[in-house]
Coordinates of C-alpha atoms and ligand atoms in Angstrom, one line a residue:
M1 CA 82.7 -29.5 74.0
N2 CA 83.0 -26.1 72.0
D3 CA 85.6 -24.2 73.3
I4 CA 83.8 -20.8 72.5
L5 CA 80.6 -22.1 74.2
L6 CA 82.4 -22.8 77.3
R7 CA 84.0 -19.4 77.2
K8 CA 80.5 -17.9 77.2
G9 CA 80.4 -19.2 80.7
D10 CA 78.5 -22.1 82.3
A11 CA 79.0 -24.1 85.5
K12 CA 82.5 -25.2 84.7
T13 CA 83.8 -22.0 83.1
P14 CA 86.5 -20.2 85.6
T15 CA 85.0 -16.9 86.1
F16 CA 88.0 -15.0 85.4
G17 CA 88.5 -17.4 82.2
S18 CA 84.9 -16.3 80.6
D19 CA 84.7 -14.3 78.2
K20 CA 82.3 -12.1 80.0
M21 CA 85.3 -10.9 81.9
L22 CA 86.8 -9.3 78.8
Q23 CA 84.1 -7.1 78.2
P24 CA 83.0 -3.9 80.0
A25 CA 79.8 -3.7 82.1
P26 CA 76.7 -2.4 80.6
V27 CA 76.0 1.1 80.9
D28 CA 72.9 2.0 79.2
R29 CA 71.8 -1.1 77.6
I30 CA 70.5 -4.7 79.0
P31 CA 73.0 -7.4 77.8
E32 CA 71.9 -9.6 75.2
H33 CA 72.7 -12.9 76.7
P34 CA 72.4 -14.2 80.1
T35 CA 75.8 -15.3 82.1
T36 CA 76.2 -17.6 85.3
P37 CA 75.4 -16.1 88.4
E38 CA 79.0 -16.7 89.8
I39 CA 80.1 -14.3 87.2
A40 CA 77.4 -12.1 87.5
Y41 CA 77.7 -11.8 91.5
Q42 CA 81.6 -11.2 91.3
M43 CA 80.9 -8.4 88.5
V44 CA 78.8 -6.3 90.7
K45 CA 80.7 -7.3 93.9
D46 CA 84.1 -6.2 92.3
E47 CA 82.3 -2.8 91.3
T48 CA 81.8 -2.0 95.1
F49 CA 85.5 -2.9 95.9
A50 CA 86.8 0.9 95.6
Q51 CA 84.3 2.3 98.1
T52 CA 84.9 3.0 101.7
Q53 CA 84.4 0.1 104.4
P54 CA 81.0 1.0 106.1
R55 CA 82.4 0.5 109.4
L56 CA 85.1 3.3 108.3
N57 CA 82.2 5.7 107.2
M58 CA 82.4 8.2 109.9
A59 CA 80.3 10.5 108.2
T60 CA 77.0 8.2 108.3
F61 CA 74.5 8.1 111.0
V62 CA 73.1 4.7 109.7
T63 CA 73.7 1.7 111.3
T64 CA 76.7 -0.1 109.9
Y65 CA 76.4 -3.5 112.4
M66 CA 74.1 -5.8 113.6
D67 CA 74.8 -9.1 115.2
D68 CA 74.9 -12.3 113.3
Y69 CA 71.1 -13.1 114.5
A70 CA 69.7 -9.7 113.4
T71 CA 71.3 -10.3 110.0
K72 CA 70.0 -13.9 109.7
L73 CA 66.5 -12.9 110.8
M74 CA 66.3 -10.0 108.2
N75 CA 68.0 -12.1 105.3
E76 CA 65.3 -14.6 106.0
A77 CA 62.6 -11.9 105.5
I78 CA 63.8 -10.5 102.5
D79 CA 60.8 -11.8 100.2
I80 CA 58.3 -9.9 102.6
N81 CA 56.4 -7.3 101.4
Y82 CA 55.4 -5.3 104.4
I83 CA 52.2 -3.8 102.9
D84 CA 50.7 -7.8 102.3
E85 CA 49.3 -7.4 105.8
T86 CA 46.6 -9.7 105.2
E87 CA 49.2 -12.5 104.0
Y88 CA 51.7 -11.6 107.0
P89 CA 49.5 -10.5 109.7
R90 CA 52.2 -10.9 112.1
I91 CA 54.3 -8.5 110.6
A92 CA 51.7 -5.8 111.0
L93 CA 51.2 -6.9 114.6
M94 CA 55.1 -6.5 115.3
N95 CA 55.1 -3.4 113.5
A96 CA 52.4 -2.2 116.0
K97 CA 53.9 -3.5 119.0
C98 CA 57.1 -1.5 118.0
I99 CA 55.1 1.9 117.5
N100 CA 53.6 1.1 121.2
I101 CA 57.4 0.6 122.3
M102 CA 58.8 3.9 120.6
A103 CA 55.5 5.8 122.1
N104 CA 56.2 4.5 125.4
L105 CA 59.9 5.5 125.5
W106 CA 58.8 9.0 124.3
N107 CA 56.2 9.0 127.2
S108 CA 53.2 9.0 125.7
P109 CA 49.8 9.6 127.3
E110 CA 47.6 8.0 124.9
E111 CA 45.2 5.3 126.6
A112 CA 44.3 3.0 123.7
Q113 CA 46.0 -0.1 123.3
W114 CA 47.5 0.6 120.0
K115 CA 49.2 4.0 119.7
A116 CA 48.6 6.4 116.7
G117 CA 52.3 6.0 114.5
A118 CA 53.5 4.6 111.4
V119 CA 56.5 2.9 109.9
A120 CA 58.5 4.6 107.1
I121 CA 61.2 4.3 104.9
G122 CA 63.8 6.6 107.2
S123 CA 63.2 10.0 109.0
S124 CA 62.5 11.5 105.8
E125 CA 59.2 10.0 105.2
A126 CA 58.5 10.3 108.8
C127 CA 59.3 14.1 108.6
M128 CA 57.0 14.4 105.8
L129 CA 54.1 12.5 107.7
G130 CA 54.4 14.9 110.7
G131 CA 54.4 17.7 108.7
I132 CA 51.4 16.9 106.7
A133 CA 49.5 15.8 109.7
A134 CA 50.3 19.6 111.6
W135 CA 49.4 21.0 108.0
L136 CA 46.1 19.1 107.6
R137 CA 45.2 20.0 111.3
W138 CA 46.0 23.4 110.8
K139 CA 43.8 23.7 107.6
E140 CA 40.8 21.9 109.1
R141 CA 40.9 24.5 111.7
R142 CA 41.6 27.3 109.5
K143 CA 38.3 26.1 107.4
S144 CA 36.0 25.9 110.4
Q145 CA 37.0 29.5 111.5
G146 CA 36.1 30.4 107.7
R147 CA 39.9 31.7 107.3
P148 CA 42.2 31.2 104.4
T149 CA 44.3 28.4 104.3
D150 CA 46.6 29.5 101.3
K151 CA 49.9 30.4 103.1
P152 CA 51.0 28.1 105.5
N153 CA 54.5 27.9 106.8
F154 CA 56.5 26.3 109.4
V155 CA 59.4 27.5 111.5
I156 CA 62.8 25.6 112.1
S157 CA 66.5 26.5 112.6
S158 CA 68.7 27.0 109.6
A159 CA 70.5 23.8 110.6
F160 CA 67.6 22.0 109.4
Q161 CA 68.3 18.1 107.8
V162 CA 67.6 18.6 103.8
V163 CA 64.1 16.8 104.1
W164 CA 62.5 20.0 105.8
E165 CA 63.6 21.7 102.2
K166 CA 61.9 19.2 100.3
F167 CA 58.7 19.1 102.8
A168 CA 58.5 22.6 102.0
Q169 CA 58.8 22.2 98.1
L170 CA 56.7 19.4 97.4
W171 CA 53.8 20.8 99.5
Q172 CA 54.4 24.2 98.7
I173 CA 54.6 25.3 102.4
E174 CA 56.9 28.3 103.3
M175 CA 59.9 27.2 105.2
R176 CA 60.9 30.0 107.9
T177 CA 64.6 29.4 109.1
V178 CA 65.9 30.9 112.4
P179 CA 69.5 31.6 111.5
L180 CA 72.3 30.3 113.9
S181 CA 75.2 32.2 115.1
A182 CA 78.2 32.0 117.1
E183 CA 76.4 32.7 120.3
K184 CA 73.1 31.0 119.5
I185 CA 74.2 27.5 118.2
T186 CA 70.7 26.0 118.8
L187 CA 67.4 26.9 117.8
D188 CA 66.3 30.2 119.9
P189 CA 62.8 30.1 121.4
D190 CA 62.1 33.8 121.0
D191 CA 63.6 34.3 117.7
A192 CA 61.3 31.1 116.5
L193 CA 58.2 32.6 118.0
A194 CA 59.1 36.1 116.1
M195 CA 58.9 34.2 112.9
C196 CA 55.4 32.3 113.7
D197 CA 52.0 33.6 112.8
E198 CA 48.3 32.6 112.2
N199 CA 49.6 30.8 109.2
T200 CA 52.5 28.8 110.8
I201 CA 51.3 25.0 111.0
C202 CA 54.1 23.9 113.5
V203 CA 57.8 24.9 114.9
V204 CA 60.4 21.8 114.3
P205 CA 63.2 21.7 116.6
T206 CA 65.5 18.8 116.2
A207 CA 67.1 16.4 118.9
G208 CA 70.5 15.7 117.4
V209 CA 71.3 18.2 114.7
T210 CA 72.7 17.0 111.9
W211 CA 75.2 19.7 111.2
T212 CA 76.3 20.0 114.6
G213 CA 75.5 17.1 117.2
L214 CA 73.5 19.3 119.7
N215 CA 70.0 19.4 120.7
D216 CA 67.5 22.1 120.3
D217 CA 66.0 22.9 123.7
V218 CA 62.5 21.6 123.3
E219 CA 61.4 22.4 126.8
A220 CA 62.3 25.8 126.7
L221 CA 60.3 26.2 123.2
D222 CA 57.3 24.6 124.5
D223 CA 57.3 27.0 127.4
A224 CA 57.6 30.1 125.1
L225 CA 55.0 28.4 122.5
D226 CA 52.7 28.1 125.5
R227 CA 52.7 31.6 126.6
Y228 CA 52.6 32.6 122.9
N229 CA 49.7 30.7 121.9
K230 CA 47.8 31.8 125.4
K231 CA 48.4 35.3 124.2
T232 CA 47.5 34.8 120.6
G233 CA 44.7 32.5 120.6
Y234 CA 46.4 30.3 117.9
D235 CA 47.2 26.3 118.4
I236 CA 50.9 26.2 116.8
P237 CA 52.2 22.5 117.8
I238 CA 55.5 21.2 117.8
H239 CA 56.8 18.1 115.7
V240 CA 60.5 17.2 117.3
D241 CA 62.7 15.7 114.4
A242 CA 64.3 13.3 116.7
A243 CA 66.3 11.4 113.8
S244 CA 69.1 10.5 115.9
G245 CA 68.0 12.0 119.6
G246 CA 64.8 9.8 119.3
F247 CA 66.8 6.6 120.4
I248 CA 69.4 8.5 122.4
L249 CA 67.7 10.5 125.2
P250 CA 65.2 7.8 126.5
F251 CA 68.0 5.7 127.2
L252 CA 70.9 8.2 128.6
H253 CA 68.7 11.2 129.8
P254 CA 65.2 9.8 130.5
E255 CA 64.5 12.7 133.2
H256 CA 65.2 15.3 130.0
K257 CA 61.9 16.6 128.8
W258 CA 61.8 16.9 124.9
D259 CA 58.9 14.3 124.4
F260 CA 55.0 13.9 124.7
R261 CA 55.4 15.1 128.3
L262 CA 55.4 18.2 126.7
K263 CA 52.1 20.1 126.0
W264 CA 52.5 21.4 122.7
V265 CA 54.5 18.3 121.1
L266 CA 52.0 16.6 119.3
S267 CA 54.1 14.3 116.9
I268 CA 57.9 13.0 117.1
S269 CA 59.8 10.9 114.0
T270 CA 63.0 9.0 114.4
S271 CA 65.1 6.9 112.2
G272 CA 65.0 3.2 113.1
H273 CA 68.1 2.8 111.0
K274 CA 70.1 5.3 113.1
F275 CA 70.6 5.0 116.8
G276 CA 67.4 2.7 116.8
L277 CA 70.2 0.0 115.4
V278 CA 68.4 -1.3 112.6
Y279 CA 70.1 -1.5 108.9
P280 CA 68.7 0.7 106.3
G281 CA 65.8 1.9 105.6
L282 CA 63.6 2.5 108.7
G283 CA 61.8 5.3 110.1
W284 CA 58.9 6.1 112.7
V285 CA 56.8 8.6 113.5
V286 CA 54.1 9.0 116.4
W287 CA 51.3 11.1 117.4
K288 CA 50.6 11.9 120.7
D289 CA 46.8 10.7 120.3
K290 CA 44.9 9.5 117.4
K291 CA 42.9 12.6 117.4
Y292 CA 46.1 14.5 115.8
L293 CA 46.3 11.9 113.0
P294 CA 44.0 13.6 110.6
G295 CA 41.5 11.2 108.8
P296 CA 42.6 12.0 105.3
M297 CA 46.2 10.4 105.8
A298 CA 44.7 7.0 106.4
F299 CA 43.9 5.2 103.4
S300 CA 41.9 2.1 103.1
V301 CA 42.8 -0.5 100.3
N302 CA 40.4 -3.5 99.9
Y303 CA 42.4 -5.7 97.2
L304 CA 44.7 -7.4 99.2
G305 CA 41.9 -9.8 100.8
A306 CA 40.9 -7.4 103.5
N307 CA 40.3 -4.0 104.3
I308 CA 43.6 -2.2 105.4
T309 CA 44.3 1.1 106.5
Q310 CA 47.5 2.5 105.8
V311 CA 49.4 5.9 106.7
G312 CA 52.6 6.4 104.8
L313 CA 53.8 7.8 101.4
N314 CA 54.9 4.5 100.3
F315 CA 53.0 1.6 99.3
S316 CA 55.2 -1.6 99.1
R317 CA 58.1 -1.7 101.6
P318 CA 60.7 -4.1 102.9
A319 CA 59.3 -6.0 106.0
A320 CA 62.6 -7.0 107.2
Q321 CA 63.6 -3.8 109.1
I322 CA 60.5 -4.2 111.0
L323 CA 61.6 -7.7 112.2
G324 CA 64.9 -6.2 112.9
Q325 CA 63.5 -3.4 115.1
Y326 CA 61.5 -5.8 117.1
Y327 CA 64.3 -8.2 117.2
Q328 CA 66.8 -5.3 118.6
F329 CA 63.8 -4.3 121.2
I330 CA 64.0 -8.0 122.3
R331 CA 67.4 -8.8 122.3
L332 CA 68.8 -5.5 123.6
G333 CA 66.2 -4.5 126.2
F334 CA 66.1 -1.2 127.8
E335 CA 69.3 -1.8 129.7
G336 CA 71.2 -3.2 126.5
Y337 CA 70.0 0.0 124.3
K338 CA 71.4 1.9 127.0
A339 CA 74.9 0.3 127.3
I340 CA 75.5 0.7 123.6
Q341 CA 74.5 4.4 123.4
S342 CA 76.6 5.0 126.4
N343 CA 79.4 3.5 124.7
S344 CA 79.2 5.4 121.4
M345 CA 79.0 8.6 123.8
Q346 CA 82.2 7.6 125.6
V347 CA 83.8 6.6 122.4
A348 CA 82.5 10.1 121.1
Q349 CA 83.3 12.0 124.0
Y350 CA 87.1 10.5 124.0
L351 CA 87.3 11.5 120.4
H352 CA 86.0 15.1 121.2
D353 CA 88.5 15.4 123.5
E354 CA 91.6 14.2 122.1
I355 CA 90.8 16.0 118.9
G356 CA 90.4 19.1 121.0
K357 CA 93.7 18.8 122.4
M358 CA 95.4 18.9 118.8
A359 CA 97.3 22.3 117.7
P360 CA 95.3 22.8 114.7
F361 CA 91.7 22.2 116.0
T362 CA 89.0 23.5 118.3
N363 CA 85.7 21.7 119.3
Y364 CA 82.2 23.4 118.0
S365 CA 80.9 23.0 121.5
D366 CA 82.4 21.9 124.6
K367 CA 79.6 19.4 125.4
V368 CA 79.3 16.2 123.5
V369 CA 75.3 15.5 124.0
N370 CA 75.0 12.9 121.2
P371 CA 77.3 10.5 119.9
L372 CA 78.7 13.0 117.6
F373 CA 80.5 16.2 117.3
I374 CA 82.0 18.7 115.0
W375 CA 85.4 20.8 115.1
Y376 CA 87.2 23.4 113.0
M377 CA 90.6 24.9 112.4
N378 CA 91.3 27.1 115.0
V379 CA 91.3 30.9 114.2
D380 CA 95.1 31.3 114.7
Y381 CA 96.3 28.3 113.3
N382 CA 94.5 28.8 110.1
K383 CA 96.4 32.3 109.7
T384 CA 99.5 30.3 108.6
A385 CA 98.2 26.7 107.9
K386 CA 98.9 25.9 104.4
W387 CA 96.1 23.1 104.1
T388 CA 92.3 23.0 105.0
L389 CA 89.9 20.5 106.2
Y390 CA 89.1 19.5 102.7
D391 CA 92.9 18.3 102.2
L392 CA 92.7 16.5 105.6
Q393 CA 89.5 14.7 104.8
D394 CA 91.2 13.4 101.6
K395 CA 94.3 12.4 103.4
L396 CA 92.1 10.1 105.8
R397 CA 90.5 8.5 102.9
Q398 CA 93.9 7.3 102.0
S399 CA 94.0 5.1 105.2
G400 CA 90.4 4.1 104.6
W401 CA 88.6 6.7 106.8
M402 CA 85.5 8.9 105.6
V403 CA 85.4 11.9 107.8
P404 CA 83.7 14.7 106.2
A405 CA 84.6 18.4 105.8
Y406 CA 81.6 20.6 105.0
T407 CA 80.8 24.2 105.5
L408 CA 77.9 24.9 108.2
P409 CA 74.4 26.3 107.2
D410 CA 73.5 29.9 106.3
N411 CA 74.6 32.8 108.2
L412 CA 77.6 30.7 109.4
E413 CA 78.4 29.3 105.9
D414 CA 81.9 30.2 105.6
N415 CA 82.8 28.0 108.5
V416 CA 84.5 24.6 107.5
V417 CA 84.1 22.2 109.8
M418 CA 84.6 18.1 110.3
R419 CA 82.3 15.6 111.9
I420 CA 82.4 12.4 113.4
V421 CA 79.6 10.1 114.1
V422 CA 80.2 7.5 116.5
R423 CA 77.8 4.5 116.3
Q424 CA 77.4 0.8 117.5
G425 CA 80.3 -1.2 116.1
F426 CA 82.8 1.4 116.6
S427 CA 85.3 0.7 119.7
R428 CA 87.8 2.6 121.7
D429 CA 90.5 0.7 119.7
M430 CA 89.1 2.1 116.4
A431 CA 88.8 5.5 118.0
D432 CA 92.9 5.1 118.5
M433 CA 93.6 4.0 115.1
L434 CA 91.4 7.0 113.8
L435 CA 93.3 9.4 116.0
H436 CA 96.7 8.1 114.8
D437 CA 95.7 8.4 111.3
I438 CA 94.8 12.0 112.0
T439 CA 97.8 12.8 114.1
E440 CA 99.8 11.3 111.0
A441 CA 97.9 13.0 108.1
V442 CA 98.4 16.5 110.1
A443 CA 102.2 16.0 110.3
D444 CA 102.4 15.1 106.5
L445 CA 100.3 18.2 105.9
E446 CA 102.4 20.5 108.0
K447 CA 105.4 19.5 106.2
L448 CA 104.0 21.1 103.2
E449 CA 106.3 23.8 101.6
Y450 CA 103.6 25.4 99.4
P451 CA 99.9 25.9 100.2
T452 CA 97.4 23.1 98.6
P453 CA 95.0 24.0 95.9
S454 CA 92.2 24.2 98.2
R455 CA 94.0 26.7 100.4
S456 CA 95.1 28.6 97.7
T457 CA 91.8 29.1 96.3
L458 CA 90.7 30.5 99.7
E459 CA 93.9 32.9 99.8
K460 CA 93.3 34.1 96.6
N461 CA 89.6 35.0 97.3
G462 CA 91.2 37.0 100.1
E463 CA 89.2 34.7 102.8
V464 CA 91.8 33.7 105.5
Q465 CA 90.8 36.4 108.1
G466 CA 87.3 37.1 109.5
S467 CA 84.2 35.2 110.2
V468 CA 83.3 33.8 113.1
F469 CA 85.4 30.6 113.8
T470 CA 87.8 30.4 111.1
H471 CA 87.3 31.6 107.6
T472 CA 87.6 28.9 104.7
G473 CA 85.1 29.4 102.2
S474 CA 86.9 28.0 99.3
G475 CA 83.8 27.6 96.8
R476 CA 83.4 24.0 97.8
R477 CA 80.1 24.5 99.6
H478 CA 78.3 21.3 99.7
R479 CA 75.4 20.0 102.2
K480 CA 76.8 16.9 103.6
T481 CA 74.0 16.1 105.9
K482 CA 73.1 12.0 106.0
Ligands
LIG501 C1 68.9 11.6 108.9 C2 68.0 12.9 109.3 C3 67.0 13.1 108.8 C4 66.6 12.3 107.2 O1 66.4 10.9 107.9 P1 66.5 9.7 107.1 O2 66.4 8.5 108.0 O3 67.8 9.6 106.7 O4 65.8 9.6 106.1 C5 66.0 14.0 109.2 N1 66.2 14.9 110.2 C6 67.7 14.7 110.7 C7 67.8 15.7 112.1 C8 68.5 13.8 110.6 O5 69.7 13.6 111.3

């Protein structure tokens, strides 16, 4: 056998003895020749090695641990397209069962056997669907009153997740944001109503605010909105963005009213791939009743072998996540979900308390209401510190952790905070490792003789004093909202 031929890579060629391993990976053109699966696998895998280990990624809300059976089940369904409902009717049924289970966790009053809802690729698609439904219902009503429909708006706190900005842009619906402040750290119902008018399609409170980990008070909003709607004759509803809270509140605070028990809550969205405990991407949206899901949102296609009605922005999508969600419901049950969420809460509470005790830090809120929290550099410490939270983020990265530092949204945008999200798969032991690494990193930063570059930038801009919490507007303004 010709030596050169072997070096092109066949079953006998050692992966790292092949000429492929002497060539750069393709960047803009497809390679001319094929290679062996072993070599291709090695090349792709190796490119991922420099990344954070998903379990050490404290920035993400998205599931990074599922048990072996869930993983097996999902891998075995990797070749199934959810949209082919005719070929895979059992998957469509499991999907409908998941929607029912969620509707009931959220206290749906709907009597029909199959509740109105839809699977989505994540909360983003689910929020869009909830928002579009509110818009179409508003439009329908306005048309029936002979009123113009060209200036729709919706009201949300300035701590909105980025999907709502996309919703506003893509559908050209004005987004009215209620600013947060040091005193009002969640959506203020009266401030929200002050922004409403006849063109308001809905108000969107968040259960599990991405930026802060807190919950908007949906019950207070519903109360205020009820009085407002009575007074004005409007019918402004609520869509709850419960990306995180949708899978926390029912298990940990079943008595807390935030869901379909409230009069004006007509739709709720959540991320199955966050505290729903399924790998990405999976989201869900449920309507209080079929009558709130506008007809034009349900599309019928007949070329799959039967007439299929479908609600969603995507067409093809993986079915594996639906099996994963259904598995988790069966495997864990109510008690299992409760135990896991409760452990995540306790680990988050522990981290919150320990970080609160460290000299440089102050927690944003005394309470931990979801398994995530943020903190900032306390005002006095900040006056003389030679570093910023961005430096701490960089330091922690050296020990494999991703703990994001970012600035808060408008009105509080000069405040740099750090956030930790605790998910299934993060134990007290890991929390102790993280705390140890934070303590060490801070000790190192305190030894600095000269300010770090990020510190110098803000001092140069004269931004050390002032603002609400601590002032570190170093110009590194990025929205870290996953
Ligand atoms: C994560 C999140 C979203 C977007 O959800 P995806 O599942 O990532 O698409 C929307 N709203 C809130 C409040 C979130 O936390």
